[in-house]
Amino acid sequence: MLDLSCPDWFEKIKAGRSPLPDNLPLDVEEANAAIAVFEKLRLPDVPGKPLLRDAAGQWAKDFVGVIFGLVEMSEDREVVINRKVRRYFQLVPKKNSKTTNSAAIMLTALLRNRRPNASFLLVGPTQATAGLAYDQAEGMINSDPWLKKRFHTRDHIKTIQDRKTGATLEIKSFDNKVMTGQKPVGVLIDELHELGKIHYAQKVLAQIDGGILANPEGFVIIITTQSDEPPAGAFATELEHARSVRDGEHVGGETLPMLYEFPMSLQADEQKPWENPKVWPYVLPNLGRSITIERLLPKFKEAKAKGIETFSIWASQHLNVQIGIAINGTSWRGAQHWDGSVDTDLKDLDVLLSRSEVAVIGIDGGGLDDLLAVAVIGRCKFTRKWLLWTHAWCQRDVLELRKDIAPKLIDIEGCGELTFCDDTTTDIMGLADVCQRVNESGLLPQEAGIGVDPQGVAAIIDELSVRGMDKPQVVAVSQGFRLSPAVWGVERKVKDRTFIHGGQKLMTFCVGNAKAAQRGNAVVIEKQVSGKAKIDALIATLCGAMLMSRNPEASGTSVYESRGILMV
């Protein structure tokens, strides 16, 4: 079992070294042979068509070395009998020769391949991206007389065939049929962040992973820029996994990460130190070759002048700064401190109830194309800190109505924090079940224990009443500017860590979408991203905070005390 972690990754980046683990068990002969092939390829769209030996940075050569060197060879060195690492994930900003290197890596794979009639794939998110990758690969072949004899290029189907081995490299755009009839030796996926917006992308990635298992030398490479929206879907899943491997949180996997980004603590710093051009070289491995600071500066200033949405996109694409909590210039101030106030045990509602002396509930919901969210806030019986747990429901057809956020909703549902409803009452019943559970714990106040939007769904009030929860236990909490005390209070408590939450993806999503807008002397929480994102769980939390700020008392003895299972 290989340890693929690289805990000193940022120190390596700052020193100009590749953020890869030390002492990887490379087959040095194979690694060097692949690098030699890569270096002999030429840049077809640069004056003089220089060799990659001179044009590529050491970081690119290091990446080639680990891709082709982490193998076990037969005694005669004619066959790869096993791969020590089968997946590679590289995060690199735009203008760092990403697509060019992708084409060169796959040509190197063709030239180092020993398997007759092997199949290789290079997959781009769109036809335009796939076309650019093919043009680069074909240009490298046409720049070398020997390669022109070795390979047959078929422009109309974007396929390159090795005349010696019969192996082929197909360059395709991404769709759910990309793996039909394929058992490839190697697959390279370009710009995964674009695929994160496609709801079936994770299923196709699973098919790709399964397809390469037929070949002992099979590999999958992902090379991508950061997303120009909050990470979602397959991209969010793969990026989080790569980070967990790099940081030593996940041991024994088969993914080797090479991530050029700032630490999340630096990205989330409200002073935004990453805006200083002096630190940009840390995340620009091809600096001085395909990109320079001088060329970036004018667009940086222009994007910043145009506003937060334009600037966020620029920073995500050119500095790999993650949109969401890390970068939202008009975001709610509490978002800047959100990640520093986590206790993952609070993902379990029972844990929250067992620690609390009293608990209140906030509810926010809209129409059938919206989320219905509940927030339970408990007050710790020992520290008096506020403890948060949330859940949400949405009708399943929201996945079709709001395709732009469907991958993110699927992610959250996979964590058990969101329920998709196949009928119009599932959400009401689920919400009422949570309220009843808290009420039966004895922690819910007799007065002002459940706060709902006065413009909310009448069916909620009806169902709560049927279950014995009615006025004065259920009260209206006005939204808009009237939530200002909760907005200010919670952001302060998050910063001083007297408001603790479970780090749920649902809340991270909603908090990252929230914008704080000034309305006279009040502040209003609005949607950050063009009105299409969701903030329902945050609004439910603020409704609950309005009730908890009244310093309530529980209605009775907690069931957790009576059962003798109190947790501290």
Coordinates of C-alpha atoms in Angstrom, one line a residue:
M1 CA 0.0 0.0 0.0
L2 CA 1.6 3.2 -1.2
D3 CA 1.5 6.4 0.9
L4 CA 0.7 9.1 -1.8
S5 CA 0.4 12.0 0.7
C6 CA 2.5 15.1 0.4
P7 CA 2.1 17.1 3.6
D8 CA 4.8 19.6 2.7
W9 CA 3.2 20.3 -0.7
F10 CA 2.9 24.1 -0.2
E11 CA 6.5 24.4 0.9
K12 CA 7.6 22.5 -2.2
I13 CA 5.5 24.8 -4.4
K14 CA 7.0 27.9 -2.8
A15 CA 10.5 26.5 -3.4
G16 CA 9.7 25.9 -7.1
R17 CA 9.5 22.1 -6.7
S18 CA 6.8 19.8 -7.9
P19 CA 4.2 19.0 -5.2
L20 CA 4.7 15.3 -5.4
P21 CA 5.6 12.8 -2.6
D22 CA 9.2 12.0 -2.0
N23 CA 10.6 8.5 -2.4
L24 CA 8.0 7.2 -4.8
P25 CA 8.9 3.6 -5.9
L26 CA 9.7 4.6 -9.5
D27 CA 11.0 2.3 -12.1
V28 CA 13.6 4.8 -13.1
E29 CA 14.4 3.3 -16.4
E30 CA 10.7 3.5 -17.5
A31 CA 10.3 7.0 -16.1
N32 CA 13.4 8.3 -17.9
A33 CA 12.5 6.6 -21.2
A34 CA 9.0 8.3 -21.1
I35 CA 10.5 11.7 -20.3
A36 CA 13.0 11.3 -23.2
V37 CA 10.1 10.6 -25.5
F38 CA 8.1 13.6 -24.1
E39 CA 11.1 15.9 -24.5
K40 CA 11.5 15.0 -28.2
L41 CA 8.0 16.2 -29.1
R42 CA 7.7 19.7 -30.5
L43 CA 5.4 22.6 -29.8
P44 CA 3.6 23.0 -33.1
D45 CA 2.1 26.5 -32.5
V46 CA 5.3 28.3 -31.3
P47 CA 7.8 30.0 -33.6
G48 CA 10.7 27.7 -34.3
K49 CA 8.6 24.7 -33.0
P50 CA 10.9 24.1 -30.0
L51 CA 11.4 20.7 -28.4
L52 CA 9.6 20.1 -25.2
R53 CA 13.0 19.3 -23.8
D54 CA 13.6 23.1 -23.9
A55 CA 10.0 24.5 -23.7
A56 CA 8.5 22.3 -21.0
G57 CA 9.1 23.0 -17.3
Q58 CA 10.5 20.5 -14.9
W59 CA 7.1 20.1 -13.2
A60 CA 5.6 18.7 -16.5
K61 CA 8.5 16.3 -16.9
D62 CA 8.1 15.2 -13.3
F63 CA 4.5 14.4 -13.9
V64 CA 5.3 12.4 -17.0
G65 CA 7.9 10.5 -14.9
V66 CA 5.4 9.4 -12.2
I67 CA 2.8 8.5 -14.8
F68 CA 5.0 6.1 -16.7
G69 CA 7.4 5.2 -13.9
L70 CA 5.1 3.8 -11.2
V71 CA 4.9 0.4 -12.9
E72 CA 6.2 -3.1 -12.4
M73 CA 7.9 -4.6 -15.5
S74 CA 8.4 -8.2 -16.5
E75 CA 12.0 -9.6 -16.2
D76 CA 12.6 -9.0 -19.9
R77 CA 11.1 -5.5 -19.6
E78 CA 8.8 -6.1 -22.5
V79 CA 5.5 -6.0 -20.6
V80 CA 4.0 -3.9 -17.9
I81 CA 2.7 -6.5 -15.4
N82 CA 1.2 -4.1 -12.9
R83 CA 0.6 -0.4 -12.2
K84 CA 1.4 0.9 -8.7
V85 CA -0.8 3.9 -9.3
R86 CA -3.7 3.9 -11.7
R87 CA -5.1 7.4 -11.3
Y88 CA -3.5 10.8 -11.5
F89 CA -5.1 14.2 -10.7
Q90 CA -3.4 17.4 -11.7
L91 CA -4.9 20.8 -10.9
V92 CA -3.2 23.6 -12.8
P93 CA -4.4 27.1 -13.9
K94 CA -5.2 28.2 -17.4
K95 CA -2.3 29.2 -19.7
N96 CA 0.0 26.7 -18.2
S97 CA 0.2 24.4 -21.3
K98 CA -2.5 22.2 -19.9
T99 CA -4.0 21.0 -23.2
T100 CA -0.6 20.9 -24.9
N101 CA 0.9 18.8 -22.2
S102 CA -2.2 16.5 -22.3
A103 CA -1.7 15.9 -26.0
A104 CA 2.0 15.3 -25.5
I105 CA 1.4 12.8 -22.6
M106 CA -1.0 10.7 -24.7
L107 CA 1.4 10.7 -27.7
T108 CA 4.1 9.5 -25.2
A109 CA 1.7 6.8 -24.1
L110 CA 1.3 5.6 -27.7
L111 CA 5.0 5.6 -28.2
R112 CA 5.8 3.7 -25.0
N113 CA 2.9 1.3 -25.5
R114 CA 3.7 -2.4 -25.9
R115 CA 0.2 -3.8 -26.3
P116 CA -0.9 -4.6 -29.9
N117 CA -4.0 -2.7 -31.0
A118 CA -4.3 -0.9 -27.7
S119 CA -6.9 1.8 -27.3
F120 CA -6.2 5.2 -25.7
L121 CA -8.7 8.1 -25.2
L122 CA -8.3 11.8 -24.6
V123 CA -11.6 13.2 -23.5
G124 CA -12.5 16.9 -23.6
P125 CA -15.6 18.6 -22.1
T126 CA -16.7 20.0 -25.5
Q127 CA -16.0 19.5 -29.2
A128 CA -14.0 22.7 -29.2
T129 CA -11.7 21.5 -26.4
A130 CA -11.3 18.1 -28.0
G131 CA -10.6 19.7 -31.4
L132 CA -7.8 21.9 -29.8
A133 CA -6.2 18.8 -28.2
Y134 CA -6.3 16.9 -31.5
D135 CA -4.8 19.9 -33.4
Q136 CA -1.9 19.9 -30.8
A137 CA -1.3 16.2 -31.1
E138 CA -1.5 16.3 -34.9
G139 CA 0.8 19.3 -35.0
M140 CA 3.4 17.5 -32.9
I141 CA 3.3 14.6 -35.4
N142 CA 3.5 16.8 -38.5
S143 CA 6.5 18.7 -36.9
D144 CA 8.6 15.5 -37.0
P145 CA 9.3 13.5 -40.2
W146 CA 9.8 10.3 -38.2
L147 CA 6.5 10.7 -36.3
K148 CA 4.7 11.4 -39.6
K149 CA 5.9 8.0 -40.9
R150 CA 5.0 6.3 -37.6
F151 CA 1.5 7.6 -37.2
H152 CA -1.6 7.8 -39.4
T153 CA -3.8 10.8 -38.5
R154 CA -7.5 10.7 -39.4
D155 CA -8.8 14.3 -39.0
H156 CA -12.5 13.6 -39.6
I157 CA -12.8 11.2 -36.6
K158 CA -10.0 12.8 -34.6
T159 CA -8.0 9.5 -34.3
I160 CA -4.3 8.8 -34.4
Q161 CA -3.1 5.3 -35.3
D162 CA 0.3 3.8 -34.6
R163 CA 1.2 2.0 -37.8
K164 CA 3.7 -0.2 -35.9
T165 CA 1.5 -1.5 -33.1
G166 CA -2.0 -0.8 -34.4
A167 CA -2.7 1.2 -31.2
T168 CA -5.0 4.2 -31.5
L169 CA -5.6 7.5 -29.7
E170 CA -9.1 8.7 -30.1
I171 CA -9.8 12.3 -29.0
K172 CA -13.5 12.8 -28.1
S173 CA -15.9 15.2 -26.5
F174 CA -17.6 14.0 -23.3
D175 CA -20.9 12.3 -23.4
N176 CA -22.6 9.4 -21.7
K177 CA -21.6 7.1 -24.6
V178 CA -17.9 7.9 -24.6
M179 CA -17.0 4.4 -23.2
T180 CA -19.3 2.4 -25.5
G181 CA -17.3 -0.6 -26.8
Q182 CA -14.1 0.7 -25.1
K183 CA -11.6 -1.1 -22.9
P184 CA -8.8 1.5 -23.1
V185 CA -5.3 1.1 -21.8
G186 CA -5.2 4.8 -20.9
V187 CA -7.6 7.7 -20.6
L188 CA -6.9 11.4 -20.1
I189 CA -9.8 13.7 -19.1
D190 CA -9.2 17.4 -19.8
E191 CA -11.0 20.1 -17.9
L192 CA -13.0 17.9 -15.4
H193 CA -14.4 21.1 -13.8
E194 CA -16.7 21.5 -16.9
L195 CA -17.9 18.0 -16.5
G196 CA -18.9 18.7 -12.9
K197 CA -21.9 20.5 -14.3
I198 CA -23.1 17.3 -16.0
H199 CA -25.3 15.2 -13.7
Y200 CA -24.2 11.8 -15.3
A201 CA -20.5 12.6 -15.2
Q202 CA -19.8 10.5 -12.1
K203 CA -21.4 7.5 -13.7
V204 CA -19.2 7.9 -16.8
L205 CA -16.1 8.2 -14.7
A206 CA -17.0 5.0 -12.9
Q207 CA -17.3 3.4 -16.4
I208 CA -13.9 4.7 -17.3
D209 CA -12.4 3.4 -14.1
G210 CA -14.0 0.0 -14.7
G211 CA -12.9 -0.1 -18.4
I212 CA -9.2 0.2 -17.7
L213 CA -9.2 -2.7 -15.2
A214 CA -9.0 -5.1 -18.2
N215 CA -5.4 -4.0 -18.7
P216 CA -2.8 -4.3 -16.0
E217 CA -1.1 -1.2 -17.3
G218 CA -4.3 0.8 -17.5
F219 CA -4.4 4.4 -16.2
V220 CA -6.7 7.4 -15.9
I221 CA -5.3 11.0 -15.9
I222 CA -7.3 14.0 -14.9
I223 CA -5.9 17.4 -15.8
T224 CA -8.1 20.4 -15.0
T225 CA -8.4 24.0 -13.9
Q226 CA -10.4 25.0 -10.9
S227 CA -14.2 25.5 -11.6
D228 CA -15.6 28.9 -12.5
E229 CA -18.5 28.1 -10.2
P230 CA -18.6 26.6 -6.7
P231 CA -17.2 23.0 -7.3
A232 CA -20.0 20.5 -7.9
G233 CA -20.6 17.0 -9.1
A234 CA -17.8 14.8 -10.3
F235 CA -15.3 17.6 -10.1
A236 CA -16.0 18.3 -6.5
T237 CA -15.8 14.6 -5.6
E238 CA -12.5 14.1 -7.4
L239 CA -11.0 17.3 -6.1
E240 CA -11.9 16.6 -2.5
H241 CA -10.5 13.1 -2.8
A242 CA -7.3 14.3 -4.3
R243 CA -6.9 16.8 -1.5
S244 CA -7.6 14.2 1.1
V245 CA -4.9 11.9 -0.3
R246 CA -2.4 14.8 -0.6
D247 CA -3.1 15.8 3.0
G248 CA -2.7 12.3 4.4
E249 CA -6.4 12.0 5.3
H250 CA -7.0 9.1 2.9
V251 CA -4.3 6.4 2.8
G252 CA -4.2 3.4 0.5
G253 CA -5.9 4.9 -2.6
E254 CA -4.8 4.8 -6.2
T255 CA -4.9 8.5 -6.9
L256 CA -1.7 10.5 -7.1
P257 CA -2.5 14.3 -6.7
M258 CA -0.4 17.1 -8.1
L259 CA -2.3 20.3 -7.1
Y260 CA -1.2 23.8 -7.8
E261 CA -3.4 25.9 -5.4
F262 CA -3.1 28.0 -2.3
P263 CA -4.0 26.4 1.0
M264 CA -7.7 26.8 1.8
S265 CA -6.8 28.9 4.9
L266 CA -5.0 31.4 2.7
Q267 CA -7.8 31.4 0.2
A268 CA -10.4 32.1 2.8
D269 CA -8.4 34.8 4.5
E270 CA -10.5 37.9 4.4
Q271 CA -7.4 40.0 3.6
K272 CA -7.1 38.0 0.4
P273 CA -3.3 37.7 0.4
W274 CA -3.5 35.7 -2.9
E275 CA -4.3 38.9 -4.7
N276 CA -0.7 40.0 -4.3
P277 CA 1.1 39.2 -7.6
K278 CA 4.2 38.3 -5.5
V279 CA 2.6 35.0 -4.5
W280 CA 1.2 34.1 -8.0
P281 CA 4.3 32.2 -9.0
Y282 CA 3.4 29.6 -6.4
V283 CA 0.5 28.3 -8.5
L284 CA 1.9 29.1 -12.0
P285 CA 4.3 26.2 -12.7
N286 CA 4.8 27.3 -16.3
L287 CA 5.7 30.8 -15.4
G288 CA 8.2 32.4 -17.8
R289 CA 7.2 30.0 -20.5
S290 CA 3.5 30.1 -21.6
I291 CA 2.5 32.7 -19.1
T292 CA 4.0 35.8 -17.3
I293 CA 2.9 38.0 -14.4
E294 CA 3.0 41.0 -16.8
R295 CA 0.4 39.4 -19.1
L296 CA -1.8 38.5 -16.2
L297 CA -1.9 41.9 -14.4
P298 CA -4.0 43.9 -16.9
K299 CA -6.8 41.3 -17.0
F300 CA -6.6 41.0 -13.2
K301 CA -7.2 44.7 -12.8
E302 CA -9.9 44.7 -15.4
A303 CA -11.7 41.8 -13.8
K304 CA -11.6 43.3 -10.4
A305 CA -13.0 46.6 -11.7
K306 CA -16.0 44.7 -13.3
G307 CA -17.2 43.3 -10.0
I308 CA -17.2 40.2 -7.9
E309 CA -18.7 37.7 -10.4
T310 CA -16.1 38.6 -13.1
F311 CA -13.3 38.7 -10.7
S312 CA -14.3 35.4 -9.1
I313 CA -14.1 33.7 -12.5
W314 CA -10.7 35.3 -13.3
A315 CA -9.2 34.2 -10.0
S316 CA -10.6 30.6 -10.3
Q317 CA -9.2 30.2 -13.8
H318 CA -5.9 31.9 -13.5
L319 CA -5.0 31.3 -9.8
N320 CA -7.1 28.2 -9.0
V321 CA -8.9 30.1 -6.2
Q322 CA -12.0 28.2 -5.3
I323 CA -15.3 30.1 -5.7
G324 CA -17.7 29.8 -2.8
I325 CA -16.6 30.4 0.8
A326 CA -13.0 31.2 -0.3
I327 CA -14.0 34.0 -2.7
N328 CA -17.2 36.0 -2.5
G329 CA -16.4 39.6 -2.2
T330 CA -19.9 40.6 -1.0
S331 CA -20.4 37.3 0.9
W332 CA -21.9 37.2 4.4
R333 CA -19.1 37.9 6.8
G334 CA -19.8 34.7 8.7
A335 CA -18.7 32.7 5.6
Q336 CA -15.1 33.8 6.1
H337 CA -15.0 32.0 9.4
W338 CA -17.3 29.1 8.7
D339 CA -14.7 26.4 8.2
G340 CA -13.0 27.3 11.5
S341 CA -16.1 26.4 13.6
V342 CA -16.6 22.7 12.8
D343 CA -17.3 19.7 15.0
T344 CA -18.1 16.9 12.6
D345 CA -19.9 14.9 15.3
L346 CA -22.8 17.4 14.9
K347 CA -23.7 15.9 11.5
D348 CA -25.8 13.6 13.7
L349 CA -28.9 15.2 15.2
D350 CA -28.9 12.8 18.1
V351 CA -25.4 14.0 19.1
L352 CA -26.7 17.6 19.1
L353 CA -29.7 16.8 21.2
S354 CA -27.7 14.8 23.7
R355 CA -25.4 17.8 24.3
S356 CA -28.1 20.4 24.5
E357 CA -30.1 21.8 27.4
V358 CA -32.6 23.4 25.0
A359 CA -33.2 23.3 21.2
V360 CA -35.1 25.5 18.8
I361 CA -36.0 25.0 15.1
G362 CA -35.9 27.3 12.1
I363 CA -37.8 26.5 8.9
D364 CA -37.5 28.0 5.4
G365 CA -39.2 26.8 2.3
G366 CA -40.7 28.0 -0.9
G367 CA -42.4 26.5 -3.9
L368 CA -42.0 23.1 -5.6
D369 CA -38.9 24.3 -7.4
D370 CA -37.2 25.3 -4.2
L371 CA -35.7 23.6 -1.1
L372 CA -37.5 23.1 2.1
A373 CA -34.9 23.4 4.9
V374 CA -34.9 22.8 8.7
A375 CA -32.3 24.0 11.1
V376 CA -32.0 22.7 14.7
I377 CA -30.0 24.9 17.0
G378 CA -29.1 23.5 20.4
R379 CA -27.5 25.3 23.4
C380 CA -24.8 23.3 25.0
K381 CA -25.6 22.6 28.6
F382 CA -22.0 23.0 29.7
T383 CA -20.5 25.7 27.4
R384 CA -23.7 27.4 26.3
K385 CA -22.3 27.4 22.7
W386 CA -24.9 27.1 20.0
L387 CA -24.8 23.8 18.1
L388 CA -26.3 23.5 14.5
W389 CA -27.7 20.6 12.5
T390 CA -29.6 21.0 9.2
H391 CA -31.5 19.0 6.6
A392 CA -33.3 19.9 3.4
W393 CA -35.9 18.4 1.0
C394 CA -36.6 19.1 -2.7
Q395 CA -38.9 17.6 -5.3
R396 CA -37.0 15.3 -7.6
D397 CA -38.0 17.2 -10.7
V398 CA -35.9 20.1 -9.4
L399 CA -33.0 18.2 -10.9
E400 CA -34.5 18.9 -14.4
L401 CA -35.8 22.4 -13.6
R402 CA -32.4 23.5 -12.0
K403 CA -29.9 21.6 -14.0
D404 CA -27.2 24.1 -13.2
I405 CA -27.2 23.0 -9.5
A406 CA -28.3 19.4 -10.0
P407 CA -24.8 17.9 -9.5
K408 CA -24.4 19.8 -6.2
L409 CA -27.8 18.7 -5.0
I410 CA -26.9 15.1 -5.9
D411 CA -23.6 15.4 -3.9
I412 CA -25.5 16.7 -0.8
E413 CA -28.1 14.0 -1.1
G414 CA -25.3 11.4 -1.2
C415 CA -24.2 12.7 2.2
G416 CA -27.6 12.1 3.7
E417 CA -28.2 15.9 4.2
L418 CA -30.9 16.3 1.4
T419 CA -33.9 14.1 0.6
F420 CA -35.3 14.0 -2.9
C421 CA -39.1 13.7 -2.9
D422 CA -41.1 11.7 -5.3
D423 CA -44.5 13.1 -4.1
T424 CA -45.6 16.5 -2.8
T425 CA -45.9 15.4 0.8
T426 CA -42.6 13.7 1.5
D427 CA -40.9 17.0 2.4
I428 CA -43.7 18.1 4.8
M429 CA -43.8 14.8 6.5
G430 CA -40.0 14.6 6.8
L431 CA -39.8 18.1 8.3
A432 CA -42.6 17.3 10.7
D433 CA -40.8 14.1 11.8
V434 CA -37.7 16.2 12.7
C435 CA -39.8 18.7 14.7
Q436 CA -41.6 15.9 16.5
R437 CA -38.3 14.2 17.3
V438 CA -37.0 17.4 18.9
N439 CA -40.2 18.0 20.7
E440 CA -40.3 14.5 22.2
S441 CA -36.7 15.0 23.4
G442 CA -38.1 17.5 25.9
L443 CA -35.7 20.2 24.6
L444 CA -38.2 22.2 22.6
P445 CA -39.6 25.3 24.4
Q446 CA -43.3 25.5 25.0
E447 CA -43.3 29.0 23.5
A448 CA -41.4 30.1 20.4
G449 CA -39.7 26.8 19.8
I450 CA -40.3 26.5 16.1
G451 CA -39.9 29.6 13.8
V452 CA -41.4 29.6 10.3
D453 CA -41.6 32.2 7.5
P454 CA -45.1 33.8 7.8
Q455 CA -45.2 33.5 4.0
G456 CA -44.3 29.8 4.2
V457 CA -46.2 26.7 3.2
A458 CA -49.6 26.4 5.0
A459 CA -49.3 22.6 4.9
I460 CA -46.3 22.8 7.3
I461 CA -48.4 24.6 9.9
D462 CA -51.3 22.1 9.4
E463 CA -49.0 19.0 9.8
L464 CA -47.3 20.4 12.9
S465 CA -50.7 21.2 14.5
V466 CA -51.9 17.6 13.8
R467 CA -48.8 16.4 15.8
G468 CA -49.5 18.7 18.7
M469 CA -47.2 21.6 17.9
D470 CA -49.1 24.8 17.5
K471 CA -49.2 28.3 18.8
P472 CA -47.5 29.5 20.9
Q473 CA -44.9 26.9 20.3
V474 CA -44.9 27.6 16.6
V475 CA -44.3 31.3 15.7
A476 CA -43.8 33.4 12.7
V477 CA -40.3 34.8 12.1
S478 CA -40.2 37.6 9.5
Q479 CA -37.5 37.5 7.0
G480 CA -35.7 40.1 4.9
F481 CA -34.2 43.0 6.9
R482 CA -35.9 41.8 10.1
L483 CA -33.4 38.9 10.3
S484 CA -30.5 41.5 10.7
P485 CA -30.0 40.7 14.4
A486 CA -29.5 37.0 13.5
V487 CA -27.2 37.8 10.6
W488 CA -25.0 40.0 12.8
G489 CA -25.2 37.7 15.8
V490 CA -24.4 34.4 14.1
E491 CA -21.5 35.9 12.2
R492 CA -19.9 37.1 15.4
K493 CA -20.6 33.8 17.2
V494 CA -19.0 31.8 14.2
K495 CA -15.9 34.0 14.4
D496 CA -15.4 33.5 18.2
R497 CA -16.4 29.8 17.9
T498 CA -19.4 30.0 20.1
F499 CA -21.5 28.8 17.2
I500 CA -20.5 25.3 16.2
H501 CA -21.7 23.2 13.2
G502 CA -21.0 19.8 11.7
G503 CA -19.4 21.0 8.5
Q504 CA -22.3 19.7 6.5
K505 CA -22.1 20.1 2.7
L506 CA -25.6 21.5 2.7
M507 CA -24.6 24.4 4.8
T508 CA -21.3 24.9 3.1
F509 CA -23.3 25.2 -0.2
C510 CA -25.8 27.6 1.2
V511 CA -23.3 29.8 3.1
G512 CA -21.1 30.0 0.0
N513 CA -24.1 31.2 -2.0
A514 CA -25.0 34.0 0.4
K515 CA -24.5 37.7 -0.2
A516 CA -24.9 40.3 2.5
A517 CA -26.6 43.4 1.1
Q518 CA -27.0 46.7 3.1
R519 CA -30.6 48.1 3.3
G520 CA -30.4 51.3 5.3
N521 CA -29.2 50.4 8.8
A522 CA -30.1 46.7 8.2
V523 CA -28.5 43.9 6.3
V524 CA -30.2 41.4 4.1
I525 CA -29.0 37.9 3.1
E526 CA -29.5 37.3 -0.7
K527 CA -28.3 34.8 -3.2
Q528 CA -24.8 35.4 -4.4
V529 CA -24.8 33.8 -7.8
S530 CA -27.3 35.5 -10.1
G531 CA -30.3 34.3 -8.1
K532 CA -29.9 30.7 -9.2
A533 CA -28.2 29.2 -6.1
K534 CA -29.8 28.1 -2.8
I535 CA -29.5 29.7 0.6
D536 CA -32.5 28.0 2.3
A537 CA -30.7 26.2 5.0
L538 CA -28.9 29.4 6.0
I539 CA -32.2 31.3 6.2
A540 CA -33.6 28.5 8.3
T541 CA -30.6 28.8 10.6
L542 CA -31.1 32.5 11.0
C543 CA -34.8 31.9 11.8
G544 CA -33.7 29.5 14.5
A545 CA -31.1 31.9 15.7
M546 CA -33.8 34.6 16.2
L547 CA -35.5 32.2 18.6
M548 CA -32.3 31.1 20.4
S549 CA -31.4 34.7 21.0
R550 CA -34.5 35.0 23.3
N551 CA -32.7 32.7 25.8
P552 CA -35.4 30.0 25.8
E553 CA -35.9 27.2 28.4
A554 CA -36.7 23.6 27.5
S555 CA -40.2 22.4 28.1
G556 CA -39.2 19.3 30.0
T557 CA -36.5 16.7 30.9
S558 CA -34.4 15.6 27.9
V559 CA -35.2 12.0 26.9
Y560 CA -31.4 11.6 26.6
E561 CA -31.0 12.2 30.3
S562 CA -33.9 9.9 31.2
R563 CA -32.5 7.1 29.1
G564 CA -29.0 7.6 30.6
I565 CA -27.2 8.2 27.3
L566 CA -26.1 11.8 27.9
M567 CA -23.1 12.7 25.9
V568 CA -20.7 15.5 26.8

